[in-house]
XYZ file of N, CA, C and O in Angstrom:
616
model
N -47.960 9.483 21.392
C -46.758 8.645 21.336
C -46.707 7.839 20.037
O -45.645 7.625 19.490
N -47.861 7.423 19.538
C -47.895 6.659 18.287
C -47.355 7.498 17.124
O -46.616 6.991 16.297
N -47.710 8.779 17.072
C -47.223 9.657 16.022
C -45.702 9.778 16.085
O -45.030 9.729 15.068
N -45.151 9.881 17.280
C -43.706 9.985 17.455
C -43.010 8.716 16.954
O -41.985 8.789 16.294
N -43.560 7.536 17.240
C -42.913 6.297 16.811
C -42.917 6.155 15.291
O -42.035 5.533 14.720
N -43.891 6.726 14.594
C -43.902 6.712 13.135
C -42.931 7.744 12.569
O -42.335 7.545 11.527
N -42.787 8.860 13.271
C -41.937 9.949 12.811
C -40.456 9.578 12.861
O -39.707 9.871 11.949
N -40.021 8.893 13.901
C -38.602 8.580 14.074
C -38.064 7.715 12.938
O -37.070 8.074 12.319
N -38.700 6.580 12.570
C -38.152 5.810 11.449
C -38.165 6.596 10.141
O -37.233 6.500 9.348
N -39.199 7.362 9.891
C -39.259 8.153 8.667
C -38.141 9.177 8.645
O -37.525 9.416 7.604
N -37.825 9.790 9.785
C -36.749 10.764 9.865
C -35.413 10.124 9.495
O -34.631 10.658 8.733
N -35.147 8.906 10.037
C -33.885 8.238 9.735
C -33.792 7.826 8.271
O -32.736 7.900 7.666
N -34.897 7.416 7.670
C -34.887 7.095 6.245
C -34.558 8.323 5.415
O -33.761 8.261 4.488
N -35.165 9.451 5.738
C -34.919 10.674 4.987
C -33.504 11.189 5.204
O -32.850 11.627 4.273
N -33.021 11.130 6.441
C -31.686 11.673 6.704
C -30.595 10.812 6.088
O -29.589 11.317 5.627
N -30.779 9.487 6.036
C -29.742 8.655 5.444
C -29.709 8.810 3.929
O -28.659 8.747 3.320
N -30.851 9.045 3.295
C -30.840 9.221 1.860
C -30.412 10.629 1.465
O -30.044 10.870 0.333
N -30.440 11.566 2.420
C -30.042 12.938 2.119
C -28.529 13.064 1.990
O -28.040 13.984 1.384
N -27.777 12.123 2.590
C -26.322 12.159 2.477
C -25.931 11.537 1.139
O -26.081 10.346 0.925
N -25.460 12.351 0.244
C -25.117 11.872 -1.092
C -23.850 11.035 -1.056
O -22.885 11.380 -0.379
N -23.891 9.959 -1.795
C -22.704 9.133 -1.938
C -21.709 9.903 -2.793
O -22.086 10.594 -3.739
N -20.431 9.792 -2.454
C -19.426 10.500 -3.235
C -18.160 9.676 -3.366
O -17.881 8.798 -2.560
N -17.409 9.989 -4.407
C -16.090 9.396 -4.590
C -15.133 10.230 -3.753
O -14.944 11.414 -4.018
N -14.565 9.635 -2.716
C -13.702 10.372 -1.788
C -12.233 10.317 -2.174
O -11.463 11.188 -1.800
N -11.819 9.275 -2.888
C -10.468 9.185 -3.438
C -10.638 8.886 -4.920
O -11.195 7.855 -5.305
N -10.171 9.808 -5.757
C -10.318 9.662 -7.212
C -9.656 8.381 -7.693
O -8.724 7.872 -7.063
N -10.107 7.875 -8.831
C -9.516 6.644 -9.365
C -8.007 6.781 -9.571
O -7.520 7.833 -9.974
N -7.295 5.712 -9.254
C -5.858 5.651 -9.492
C -5.512 4.256 -10.013
O -6.290 3.315 -9.866
N -4.374 4.161 -10.650
C -3.990 2.930 -11.342
C -2.892 2.201 -10.585
O -2.015 2.828 -9.992
N -2.939 0.866 -10.646
C -1.892 0.052 -10.027
C -1.623 -1.165 -10.890
O -2.500 -1.656 -11.596
N -0.423 -1.655 -10.797
C 0.018 -2.919 -11.362
C -0.338 -3.040 -12.847
O -0.925 -4.022 -13.290
N 0.052 -2.042 -13.621
C -0.198 -2.079 -15.055
C 0.759 -3.006 -15.767
O 1.940 -3.075 -15.437
N 0.260 -3.743 -16.721
C 1.062 -4.622 -17.566
C 0.736 -4.275 -19.019
O -0.157 -3.464 -19.276
N 1.395 -4.893 -19.982
C 1.043 -4.612 -21.375
C -0.402 -4.972 -21.731
O -0.970 -4.418 -22.660
N -1.021 -5.907 -20.955
C -2.386 -6.310 -21.310
C -3.408 -6.213 -20.179
O -4.512 -6.742 -20.288
N -3.058 -5.517 -19.090
C -4.031 -5.357 -18.000
C -3.700 -4.122 -17.155
O -2.591 -3.599 -17.205
N -4.688 -3.685 -16.386
C -4.511 -2.551 -15.480
C -5.535 -2.671 -14.356
O -6.705 -2.977 -14.590
N -5.083 -2.437 -13.129
C -5.984 -2.376 -11.983
C -6.407 -0.925 -11.763
O -5.560 -0.026 -11.778
N -7.692 -0.694 -11.554
C -8.238 0.625 -11.254
C -8.808 0.556 -9.841
O -9.600 -0.332 -9.531
N -8.389 1.503 -8.969
C -8.853 1.552 -7.593
C -9.426 2.923 -7.302
O -8.989 3.924 -7.874
N -10.389 3.003 -6.387
C -10.958 4.263 -5.926
C -11.677 4.013 -4.614
O -11.857 2.871 -4.199
N -12.033 5.093 -3.932
C -12.710 4.986 -2.644
C -13.966 5.842 -2.656
O -13.966 6.940 -3.210
N -15.018 5.317 -2.050
C -16.282 6.047 -1.951
C -16.738 6.119 -0.504
O -16.269 5.361 0.353
N -17.678 7.019 -0.252
C -18.217 7.169 1.103
C -19.102 5.987 1.483
O -19.278 5.690 2.654
N -19.663 5.297 0.495
C -20.491 4.107 0.723
C -20.718 3.418 -0.611
O -20.303 3.920 -1.651
N -21.387 2.288 -0.580
C -21.732 1.577 -1.808
C -20.717 0.523 -2.177
O -19.522 0.702 -1.994
N -21.215 -0.596 -2.722
C -20.309 -1.699 -3.045
C -20.143 -1.925 -4.545
O -19.288 -2.716 -4.940
N -20.939 -1.263 -5.388
C -20.775 -1.447 -6.834
C -19.375 -0.976 -7.240
O -18.946 0.108 -6.877
N -18.685 -1.799 -8.001
C -17.312 -1.489 -8.432
C -17.207 -1.700 -9.937
O -16.628 -2.670 -10.406
N -17.773 -0.766 -10.679
C -17.835 -0.882 -12.127
C -16.878 0.110 -12.778
O -16.825 1.269 -12.376
N -16.158 -0.348 -13.789
C -15.332 0.527 -14.614
C -15.832 0.398 -16.047
O -15.900 -0.702 -16.591
N -16.204 1.530 -16.624
C -16.515 1.580 -18.045
C -15.236 2.028 -18.745
O -14.605 2.987 -18.303
N -14.854 1.365 -19.825
C -13.586 1.672 -20.472
C -13.650 1.403 -21.967
O -14.538 0.700 -22.452
N -12.689 1.980 -22.693
C -12.603 1.744 -24.125
C -11.466 2.530 -24.738
O -10.794 3.320 -24.071
N -11.276 2.342 -26.038
C -10.192 3.002 -26.762
C -10.511 4.461 -27.075
O -9.632 5.205 -27.494
N -11.760 4.887 -26.866
C -12.169 6.276 -27.089
C -12.990 6.750 -25.891
O -13.356 5.945 -25.019
N -13.324 8.043 -25.873
C -14.180 8.585 -24.807
C -15.573 7.964 -24.802
O -16.304 8.086 -23.834
N -15.950 7.297 -25.874
C -17.251 6.628 -25.926
C -17.266 5.384 -25.028
O -18.332 4.828 -24.762
N -16.093 4.927 -24.590
C -15.914 3.777 -23.696
C -16.429 2.514 -24.384
O -15.772 2.033 -25.265
N -17.551 1.950 -23.972
C -18.101 0.788 -24.668
C -17.890 -0.556 -24.005
O -18.555 -1.523 -24.346
N -16.958 -0.667 -23.053
C -16.718 -1.924 -22.334
C -16.978 -1.708 -20.856
O -16.860 -0.594 -20.345
N -17.284 -2.793 -20.154
C -17.551 -2.730 -18.724
C -16.799 -3.845 -18.017
O -16.765 -4.976 -18.508
N -16.209 -3.516 -16.879
C -15.558 -4.518 -16.021
C -16.097 -4.352 -14.606
O -16.280 -3.227 -14.139
N -16.364 -5.466 -13.950
C -16.870 -5.460 -12.575
C -15.762 -5.895 -11.630
O -14.987 -6.787 -11.948
N -15.720 -5.261 -10.467
C -14.716 -5.601 -9.466
C -15.356 -5.870 -8.128
O -16.493 -6.331 -8.051
N -14.642 -5.528 -7.071
C -15.143 -5.771 -5.718
C -14.811 -4.578 -4.825
O -14.026 -3.716 -5.194
N -15.433 -4.571 -3.651
C -15.202 -3.500 -2.682
C -14.984 -4.120 -1.315
O -15.527 -5.177 -0.999
N -14.168 -3.438 -0.518
C -13.999 -3.845 0.875
C -14.096 -2.595 1.734
O -13.806 -1.485 1.282
N -14.486 -2.773 2.962
C -14.682 -1.642 3.867
C -13.342 -1.063 4.282
O -12.425 -1.787 4.660
N -13.240 0.269 4.174
C -12.057 0.999 4.616
C -12.311 1.564 5.999
O -12.893 0.894 6.855
N -11.920 2.803 6.223
C -12.181 3.464 7.495
C -13.656 3.788 7.619
O -14.277 4.249 6.658
N -14.225 3.532 8.778
C -15.639 3.804 9.043
C -16.491 3.048 8.030
O -16.406 1.845 7.939
N -17.278 3.760 7.233
C -18.137 3.091 6.256
C -17.625 3.253 4.831
O -18.299 2.871 3.882
N -16.450 3.818 4.660
C -15.937 4.012 3.302
C -15.701 2.661 2.637
O -15.504 1.645 3.298
N -15.718 2.672 1.322
C -15.503 1.454 0.539
C -14.333 1.665 -0.409
O -14.269 2.677 -1.110
N -13.411 0.707 -0.435
C -12.264 0.741 -1.332
C -12.559 -0.251 -2.459
O -12.772 -1.438 -2.209
N -12.584 0.261 -3.685
C -12.988 -0.526 -4.849
C -11.779 -0.913 -5.678
O -10.862 -0.112 -5.870
N -11.783 -2.145 -6.193
C -10.726 -2.618 -7.079
C -11.355 -3.339 -8.266
O -12.228 -4.182 -8.085
N -10.919 -2.974 -9.447
C -11.418 -3.616 -10.663
C -10.249 -3.796 -11.627
O -9.480 -2.872 -11.856
N -10.141 -4.987 -12.193
C -9.059 -5.280 -13.132
C -9.587 -5.219 -14.563
O -10.578 -5.873 -14.899
N -8.906 -4.434 -15.381
C -9.195 -4.398 -16.813
C -8.246 -5.386 -17.483
O -7.032 -5.314 -17.277
N -8.790 -6.294 -18.278
C -7.977 -7.348 -18.888
C -8.134 -7.365 -20.408
O -9.018 -6.711 -20.952
N -7.277 -8.129 -21.057
C -7.291 -8.295 -22.511
C -7.087 -6.968 -23.234
O -7.708 -6.702 -24.262
N -6.208 -6.129 -22.667
C -5.860 -4.860 -23.291
C -4.722 -5.086 -24.287
O -4.009 -6.090 -24.213
N -4.543 -4.150 -25.180
C -3.446 -4.223 -26.143
C -2.249 -3.436 -25.615
O -2.419 -2.374 -25.020
N -1.022 -3.927 -25.847
C 0.171 -3.202 -25.403
C 0.291 -1.832 -26.084
O -0.175 -1.645 -27.212
N 0.918 -0.903 -25.367
C 1.261 0.408 -25.912
C 0.040 1.112 -26.530
O 0.108 1.687 -27.606
N -1.088 1.055 -25.805
C -2.351 1.605 -26.306
C -2.982 2.501 -25.250
O -2.980 2.172 -24.064
N -3.524 3.630 -25.684
C -4.225 4.541 -24.779
C -5.667 4.062 -24.602
O -6.347 3.743 -25.572
N -6.103 4.030 -23.325
C -7.478 3.664 -22.979
C -8.100 4.770 -22.137
O -7.406 5.469 -21.398
N -9.402 4.896 -22.239
C -10.184 5.858 -21.471
C -11.067 5.061 -20.519
O -11.514 3.959 -20.863
N -11.320 5.635 -19.336
C -12.131 4.902 -18.361
C -12.815 5.867 -17.390
O -12.408 7.014 -17.233
N -13.865 5.377 -16.754
C -14.494 6.067 -15.633
C -15.029 5.007 -14.688
O -15.300 3.869 -15.087
N -15.144 5.385 -13.405
C -15.615 4.445 -12.402
C -17.043 4.807 -11.995
O -17.431 5.973 -12.034
N -17.786 3.781 -11.592
C -19.170 3.967 -11.168
C -19.401 3.165 -9.900
O -19.072 1.973 -9.839
N -19.949 3.826 -8.899
C -20.421 3.163 -7.693
C -21.792 3.730 -7.398
O -21.921 4.879 -6.957
N -22.812 2.956 -7.696
C -24.204 3.381 -7.530
C -24.430 4.709 -8.257
O -24.273 4.758 -9.460
N -24.724 5.777 -7.533
C -24.998 7.072 -8.171
C -23.740 7.916 -8.382
O -23.792 8.942 -9.052
N -22.617 7.511 -7.830
C -21.367 8.268 -7.969
C -20.651 7.835 -9.250
O -20.357 6.647 -9.442
N -20.376 8.805 -10.129
C -19.716 8.529 -11.398
C -18.557 9.513 -11.548
O -18.725 10.719 -11.388
N -17.388 9.002 -11.854
C -16.206 9.855 -12.013
C -16.178 10.486 -13.404
O -16.870 10.020 -14.322
N -15.331 11.498 -13.581
C -15.053 11.972 -14.940
C -14.319 10.869 -15.713
O -13.872 9.882 -15.129
N -14.155 11.053 -17.003
C -13.400 10.101 -17.818
C -11.916 10.457 -17.726
O -11.532 11.613 -17.897
N -11.096 9.444 -17.429
C -9.642 9.582 -17.353
C -9.035 8.699 -18.439
O -9.745 7.957 -19.113
N -7.712 8.729 -18.577
C -7.076 7.849 -19.543
C -5.726 7.363 -19.014
O -5.154 7.940 -18.099
N -5.243 6.292 -19.610
C -3.921 5.745 -19.316
C -3.418 5.052 -20.570
O -4.180 4.813 -21.513
N -2.144 4.747 -20.576
C -1.550 4.021 -21.692
C -0.891 2.760 -21.148
O -0.137 2.824 -20.170
N -1.180 1.639 -21.762
C -0.572 0.382 -21.324
C 0.907 0.368 -21.682
O 1.354 1.069 -22.586
N 1.650 -0.435 -20.967
C 3.086 -0.589 -21.229
C 3.288 -1.289 -22.571
O 2.423 -2.046 -23.024
N 4.415 -1.034 -23.195
C 4.699 -1.747 -24.452
C 4.977 -3.225 -24.174
O 5.324 -3.609 -23.057
N 4.840 -4.036 -25.192
C 5.163 -5.463 -25.065
C 6.649 -5.604 -24.757
O 7.470 -4.831 -25.266
N 7.035 -6.567 -23.927
C 8.444 -6.710 -23.545
C 9.398 -6.892 -24.726
O 10.520 -6.412 -24.692
N 8.951 -7.548 -25.776
C 9.840 -7.800 -26.906
C 9.872 -6.653 -27.924
O 10.589 -6.721 -28.909
N 9.135 -5.571 -27.676
C 9.078 -4.473 -28.640
C 10.257 -3.515 -28.524
O 10.520 -2.748 -29.436
N 10.947 -3.534 -27.404
C 12.054 -2.635 -27.107
C 11.654 -1.162 -27.131
O 12.500 -0.281 -27.259
N 10.356 -0.890 -27.048
C 9.877 0.502 -26.989
C 10.121 1.060 -25.597
O 10.013 0.346 -24.598
N 10.456 2.333 -25.521
C 10.673 2.970 -24.234
C 9.368 3.459 -23.638
O 8.367 3.637 -24.325
N 9.360 3.658 -22.324
C 8.210 4.250 -21.659
C 8.667 4.883 -20.359
O 9.735 4.546 -19.839
N 7.884 5.825 -19.859
C 8.195 6.517 -18.608
C 7.417 5.898 -17.461
O 6.269 5.508 -17.632
N 8.050 5.865 -16.312
C 7.432 5.307 -15.127
C 7.794 6.179 -13.935
O 8.965 6.548 -13.766
N 6.813 6.518 -13.135
C 7.064 7.239 -11.886
C 6.511 6.378 -10.762
O 5.350 5.979 -10.796
N 7.336 6.078 -9.786
C 6.909 5.296 -8.628
C 6.778 6.230 -7.435
O 7.686 7.006 -7.151
N 5.641 6.172 -6.761
C 5.382 7.029 -5.598
C 4.910 6.152 -4.450
O 4.121 5.231 -4.666
N 5.340 6.474 -3.260
C 4.860 5.728 -2.107
C 3.461 6.207 -1.737
O 3.057 7.324 -2.056
N 2.722 5.350 -1.069
C 1.386 5.704 -0.584
C 1.577 6.385 0.761
O 1.857 5.748 1.769
N 1.425 7.708 0.769
C 1.722 8.492 1.965
C 0.538 8.587 2.918
O 0.650 9.176 3.978
N -0.611 8.050 2.533
C -1.825 8.133 3.337
C -2.182 9.597 3.589
O -1.637 10.493 2.971
N -3.071 9.818 4.514
C -3.487 11.186 4.831
C -2.834 11.607 6.137
O -2.879 10.896 7.118
N -2.210 12.765 6.124
C -1.543 13.270 7.317
C -2.025 14.697 7.552
O -1.543 15.631 6.912
N -2.982 14.865 8.458
C -3.559 16.168 8.734
C -2.549 17.194 9.226
O -2.712 18.393 9.018
N -1.466 16.744 9.849
C -0.480 17.696 10.356
C 0.485 18.162 9.259
O 1.201 19.135 9.440
N 0.529 17.462 8.126
C 1.384 17.838 6.994
C 0.598 17.693 5.690
O 0.938 16.865 4.835
N -0.438 18.496 5.494
C -1.329 18.276 4.347
C -0.716 18.545 2.982
O -1.227 18.076 1.983
N 0.389 19.276 2.902
C 0.960 19.637 1.604
C 2.185 18.821 1.209
O 2.791 19.075 0.177
N 2.553 17.835 2.008
C 3.768 17.071 1.746
C 3.710 16.368 0.393
O 4.653 16.428 -0.384
N 2.620 15.708 0.081
C 2.519 14.983 -1.178
C 2.595 15.945 -2.355
O 3.305 15.703 -3.331
N 1.874 17.061 -2.273
C 1.907 18.072 -3.334
C 3.326 18.593 -3.539
O 3.801 18.719 -4.666
N 4.028 18.874 -2.453
C 5.404 19.362 -2.554
C 6.311 18.303 -3.174
O 7.170 18.616 -4.002
N 6.135 17.059 -2.782
C 6.946 15.970 -3.325
C 6.779 15.877 -4.836
O 7.754 15.775 -5.582
N 5.543 15.953 -5.298
C 5.287 15.855 -6.734
C 5.794 17.093 -7.466
O 6.539 17.003 -8.441
N 5.393 18.277 -7.001
C 5.715 19.511 -7.722
C 7.187 19.903 -7.624
O 7.772 20.357 -8.596
N 7.787 19.741 -6.460
C 9.162 20.172 -6.274
C 10.166 19.033 -6.413
O 11.361 19.272 -6.491
N 9.671 17.812 -6.423
C 10.561 16.664 -6.548
C 10.461 16.019 -7.914
O 11.335 16.177 -8.762
N 9.372 15.321 -8.151
C 9.226 14.537 -9.376
C 9.193 15.433 -10.611
O 9.942 15.212 -11.568
N 8.340 16.448 -10.619
C 8.207 17.299 -11.808
C 9.506 18.046 -12.086
O 9.983 18.074 -13.226
N 10.102 18.640 -11.066
C 11.374 19.346 -11.266
C 12.463 18.401 -11.759
O 13.231 18.740 -12.664
N 12.560 17.220 -11.200
C 13.569 16.248 -11.615
C 13.369 15.853 -13.076
O 14.323 15.848 -13.850
N 12.116 15.509 -13.447
C 11.846 15.099 -14.825
C 12.135 16.237 -15.803
O 12.676 15.992 -16.880
N 11.805 17.456 -15.420
C 12.050 18.600 -16.299
C 13.544 18.832 -16.480
O 14.025 19.057 -17.594
N 14.295 18.759 -15.393
C 15.736 18.981 -15.453
C 16.458 17.851 -16.183
O 17.289 18.099 -17.068
N 16.146 16.632 -15.831
C 16.873 15.477 -16.386
C 16.467 15.116 -17.803
O 17.290 14.667 -18.576
N 15.174 15.274 -18.116
C 14.694 14.781 -19.397
C 14.049 15.853 -20.262
O 13.484 15.553 -21.313
N 14.111 17.104 -19.797
C 13.563 18.238 -20.556
C 12.121 17.971 -21.025
O 11.776 18.177 -22.171
N 11.286 17.449 -20.085
C 9.889 17.163 -20.418
C 8.953 18.208 -19.872
O 9.249 18.923 -18.999
């Protein structure tokens, strides 16, 4: 019986570390301004909410955010990038413990007094719907992309 009592805790330690942490919802952007941008993502676990960012793929800057529990044990991460320059392309990636995203990029909005134009697409958060898994894809591909191509020849 003593051997069994030692085996059970060791088994749980090994099995919990065998489940790799992963980014379950890729990074997405919210509430962008000419000088700031919020970066959000979701992971299977972990509370580290780090964004590495910069004007090139070399990144070079770090911002720390916070995490809150989502469904079950998932974590929803939010990090604000500040002191950005208007109308500038930035590169970023997110890090939560061992989970690291690819490098993505975004462009900040122009300064309000610059009169520069910019494109904006607003999409609702449709959540996950197992009974209609392709609705979001159809909305983007057959709605937004087709509309932008027809109206603006992009």
